[in-house]
PDB file of C-alpha atoms in Angstrom:
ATOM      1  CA  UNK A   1       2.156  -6.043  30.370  1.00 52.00           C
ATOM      2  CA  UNK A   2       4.693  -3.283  29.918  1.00 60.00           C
ATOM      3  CA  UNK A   3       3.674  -0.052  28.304  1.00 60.00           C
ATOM      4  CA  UNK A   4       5.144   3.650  28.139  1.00 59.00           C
ATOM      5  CA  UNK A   5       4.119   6.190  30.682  1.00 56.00           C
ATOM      6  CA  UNK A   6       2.280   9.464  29.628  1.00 52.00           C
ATOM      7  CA  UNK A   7       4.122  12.205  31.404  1.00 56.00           C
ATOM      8  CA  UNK A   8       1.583  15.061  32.289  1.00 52.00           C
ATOM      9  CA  UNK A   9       1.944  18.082  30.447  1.00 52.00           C
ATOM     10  CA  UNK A  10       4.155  16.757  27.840  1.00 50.00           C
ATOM     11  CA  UNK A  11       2.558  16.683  24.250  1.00 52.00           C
ATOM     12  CA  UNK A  12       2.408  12.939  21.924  1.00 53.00           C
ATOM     13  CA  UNK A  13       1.527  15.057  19.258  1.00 54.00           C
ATOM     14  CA  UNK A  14       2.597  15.295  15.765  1.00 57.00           C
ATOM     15  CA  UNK A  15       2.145  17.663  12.964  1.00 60.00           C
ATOM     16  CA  UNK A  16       0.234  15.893  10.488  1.00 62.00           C
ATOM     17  CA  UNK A  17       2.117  15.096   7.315  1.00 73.00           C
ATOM     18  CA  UNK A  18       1.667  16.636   3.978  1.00 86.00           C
ATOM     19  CA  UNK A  19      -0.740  14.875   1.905  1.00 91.00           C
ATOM     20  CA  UNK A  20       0.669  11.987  -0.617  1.00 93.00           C
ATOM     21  CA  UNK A  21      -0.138  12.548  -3.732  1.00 94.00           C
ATOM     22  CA  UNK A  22      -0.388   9.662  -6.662  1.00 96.00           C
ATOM     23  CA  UNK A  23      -1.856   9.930 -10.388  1.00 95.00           C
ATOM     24  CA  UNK A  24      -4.099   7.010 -11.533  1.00 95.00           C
ATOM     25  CA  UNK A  25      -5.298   7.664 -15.289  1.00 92.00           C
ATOM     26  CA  UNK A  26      -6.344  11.402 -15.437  1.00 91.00           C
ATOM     27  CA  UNK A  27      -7.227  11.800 -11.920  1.00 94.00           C
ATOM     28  CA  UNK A  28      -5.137  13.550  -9.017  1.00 94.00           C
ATOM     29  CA  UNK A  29      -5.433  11.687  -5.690  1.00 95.00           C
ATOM     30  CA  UNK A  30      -4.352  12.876  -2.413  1.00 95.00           C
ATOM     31  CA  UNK A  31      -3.714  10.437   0.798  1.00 95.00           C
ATOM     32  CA  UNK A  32      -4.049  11.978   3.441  1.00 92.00           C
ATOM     33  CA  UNK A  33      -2.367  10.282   7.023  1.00 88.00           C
ATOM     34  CA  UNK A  34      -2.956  12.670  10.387  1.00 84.00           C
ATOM     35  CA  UNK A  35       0.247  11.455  11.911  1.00 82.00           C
ATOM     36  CA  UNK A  36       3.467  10.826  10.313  1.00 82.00           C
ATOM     37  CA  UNK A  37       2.502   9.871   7.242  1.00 87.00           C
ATOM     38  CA  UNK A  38       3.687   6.363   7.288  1.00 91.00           C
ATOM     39  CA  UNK A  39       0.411   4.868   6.516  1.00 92.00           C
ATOM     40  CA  UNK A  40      -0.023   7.691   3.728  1.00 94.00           C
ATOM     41  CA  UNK A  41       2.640   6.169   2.163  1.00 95.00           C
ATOM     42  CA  UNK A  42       2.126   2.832   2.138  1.00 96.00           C
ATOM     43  CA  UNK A  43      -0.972   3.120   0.633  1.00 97.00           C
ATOM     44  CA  UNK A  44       0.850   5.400  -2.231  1.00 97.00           C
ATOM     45  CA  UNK A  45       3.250   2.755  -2.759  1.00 97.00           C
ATOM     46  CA  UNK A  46       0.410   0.298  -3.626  1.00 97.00           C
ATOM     47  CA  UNK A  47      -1.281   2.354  -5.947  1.00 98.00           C
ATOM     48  CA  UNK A  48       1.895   2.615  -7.533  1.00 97.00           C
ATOM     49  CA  UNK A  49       2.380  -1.190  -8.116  1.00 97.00           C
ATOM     50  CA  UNK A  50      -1.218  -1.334  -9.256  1.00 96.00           C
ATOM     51  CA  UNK A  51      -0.526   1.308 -11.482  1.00 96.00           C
ATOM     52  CA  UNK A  52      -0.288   4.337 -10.506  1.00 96.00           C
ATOM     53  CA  UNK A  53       2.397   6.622 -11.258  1.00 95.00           C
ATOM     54  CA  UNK A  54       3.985   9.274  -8.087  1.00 95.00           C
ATOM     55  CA  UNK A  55       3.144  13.262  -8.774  1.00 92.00           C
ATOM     56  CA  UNK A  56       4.953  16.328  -6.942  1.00 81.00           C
ATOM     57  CA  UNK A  57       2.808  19.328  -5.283  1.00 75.00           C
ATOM     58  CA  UNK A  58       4.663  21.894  -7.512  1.00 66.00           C
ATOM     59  CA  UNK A  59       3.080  19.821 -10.652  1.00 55.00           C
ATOM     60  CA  UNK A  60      -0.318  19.498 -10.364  1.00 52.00           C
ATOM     61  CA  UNK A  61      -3.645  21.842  -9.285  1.00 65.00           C
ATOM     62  CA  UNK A  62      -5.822  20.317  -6.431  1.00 86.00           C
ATOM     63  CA  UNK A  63      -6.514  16.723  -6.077  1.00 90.00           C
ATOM     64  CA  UNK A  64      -9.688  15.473  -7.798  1.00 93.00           C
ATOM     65  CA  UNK A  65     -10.113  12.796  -5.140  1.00 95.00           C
ATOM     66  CA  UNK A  66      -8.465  12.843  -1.713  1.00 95.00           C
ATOM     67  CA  UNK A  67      -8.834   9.660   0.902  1.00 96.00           C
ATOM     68  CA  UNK A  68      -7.996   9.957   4.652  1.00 95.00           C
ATOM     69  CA  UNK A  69      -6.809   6.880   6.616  1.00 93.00           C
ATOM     70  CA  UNK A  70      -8.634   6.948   9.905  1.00 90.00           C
ATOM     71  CA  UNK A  71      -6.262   6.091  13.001  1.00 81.00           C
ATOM     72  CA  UNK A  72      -6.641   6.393  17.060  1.00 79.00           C
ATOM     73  CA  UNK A  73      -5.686  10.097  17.960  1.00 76.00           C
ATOM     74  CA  UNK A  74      -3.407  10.706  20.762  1.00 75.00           C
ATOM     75  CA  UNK A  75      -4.939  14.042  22.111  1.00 79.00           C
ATOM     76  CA  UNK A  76      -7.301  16.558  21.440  1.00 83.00           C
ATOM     77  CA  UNK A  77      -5.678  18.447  18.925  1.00 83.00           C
ATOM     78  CA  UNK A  78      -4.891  14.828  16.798  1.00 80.00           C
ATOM     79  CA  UNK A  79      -8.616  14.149  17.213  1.00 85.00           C
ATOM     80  CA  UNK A  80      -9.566  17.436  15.848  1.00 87.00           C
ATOM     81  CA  UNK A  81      -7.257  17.157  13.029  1.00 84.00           C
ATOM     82  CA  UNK A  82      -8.650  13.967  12.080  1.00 86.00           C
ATOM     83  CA  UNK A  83     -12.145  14.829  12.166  1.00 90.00           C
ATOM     84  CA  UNK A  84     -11.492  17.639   9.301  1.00 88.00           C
ATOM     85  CA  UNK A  85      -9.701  15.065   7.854  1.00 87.00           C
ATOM     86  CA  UNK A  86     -12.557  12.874   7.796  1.00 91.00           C
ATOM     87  CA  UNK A  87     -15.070  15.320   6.773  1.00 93.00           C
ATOM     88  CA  UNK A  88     -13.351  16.500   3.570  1.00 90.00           C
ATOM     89  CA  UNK A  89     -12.279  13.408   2.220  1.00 94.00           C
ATOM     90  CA  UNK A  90     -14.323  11.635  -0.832  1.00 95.00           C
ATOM     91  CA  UNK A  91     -13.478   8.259   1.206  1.00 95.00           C
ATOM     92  CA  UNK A  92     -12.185   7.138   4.432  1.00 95.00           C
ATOM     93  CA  UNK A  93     -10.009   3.785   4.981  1.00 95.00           C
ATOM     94  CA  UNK A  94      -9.337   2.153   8.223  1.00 92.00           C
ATOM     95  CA  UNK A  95      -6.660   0.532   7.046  1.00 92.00           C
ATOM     96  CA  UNK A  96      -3.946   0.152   3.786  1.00 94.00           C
ATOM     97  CA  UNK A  97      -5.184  -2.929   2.177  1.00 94.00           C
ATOM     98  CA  UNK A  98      -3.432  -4.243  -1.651  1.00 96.00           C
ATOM     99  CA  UNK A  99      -7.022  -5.508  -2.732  1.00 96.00           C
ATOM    100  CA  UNK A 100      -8.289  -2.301  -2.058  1.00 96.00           C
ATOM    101  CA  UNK A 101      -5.223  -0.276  -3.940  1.00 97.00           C
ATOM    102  CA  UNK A 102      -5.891  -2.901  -6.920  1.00 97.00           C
ATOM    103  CA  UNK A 103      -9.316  -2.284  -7.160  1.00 97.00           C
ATOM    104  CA  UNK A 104      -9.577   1.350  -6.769  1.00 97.00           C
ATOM    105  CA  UNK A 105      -6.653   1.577  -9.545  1.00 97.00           C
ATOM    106  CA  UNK A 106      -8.940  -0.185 -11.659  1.00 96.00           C
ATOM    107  CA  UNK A 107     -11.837   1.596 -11.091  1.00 95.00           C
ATOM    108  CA  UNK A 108     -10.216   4.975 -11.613  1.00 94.00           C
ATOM    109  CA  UNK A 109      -8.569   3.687 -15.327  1.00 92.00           C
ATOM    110  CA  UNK A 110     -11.998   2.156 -16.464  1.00 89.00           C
ATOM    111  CA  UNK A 111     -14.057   5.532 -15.849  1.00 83.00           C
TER     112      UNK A 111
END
């Protein structure tokens, strides 16, 4: 089994990403991704096809609902970062799943 090795000292770290934001109906939501914001972005993206419709920072006020996508942090500071994450969120994922995007979209346009 081959794998990378950690050098000591030297930080895995990344900034996390700014959050994704998507409109579904009248409602703001932010996606929020502690690393790159790969995952943040994939999840956008299916919202999108289910509906949803991209927004820019400079357009909109504060998110009405914002959603963090729990991963594995890398170091202490990632772990940290996460854990706000977590805390302020209105819901947590594990993962980008389509049947969730397609259900939440259609939650969101029938309230």
């Amino acid at each position: 089994m081959k794998r990378s090795l950690h050098i000591l000292g030297e930080s895995r770290d990344t900034a996390a990403a700014v959050p994704v934001l998507v409109v579904i109906g009248t409602r703001l939501v932010a996606i929020e991704d502690p690393h790159d914001g790969v995952r943040a972005h994939q999840l956008a993206e299916l919202l999108v096809r289910e509906g949803g419709a991209w927004a820019e920072p400079s357009e909109t006020g504060s998110a009405d609902l914002r959603i963090a996508l729990r991963s594995t942090p890398e170091s202490n500071e990632a772990r940290l970062r996460a854990e706000v994450l977590e805390e302020t969120a209105d819901l947590v994922l594990g993962s980008v799943r389509p049947a969730f995007a397609r259900r939440f979209v259609e939650a969101l346009r029938a309230s």
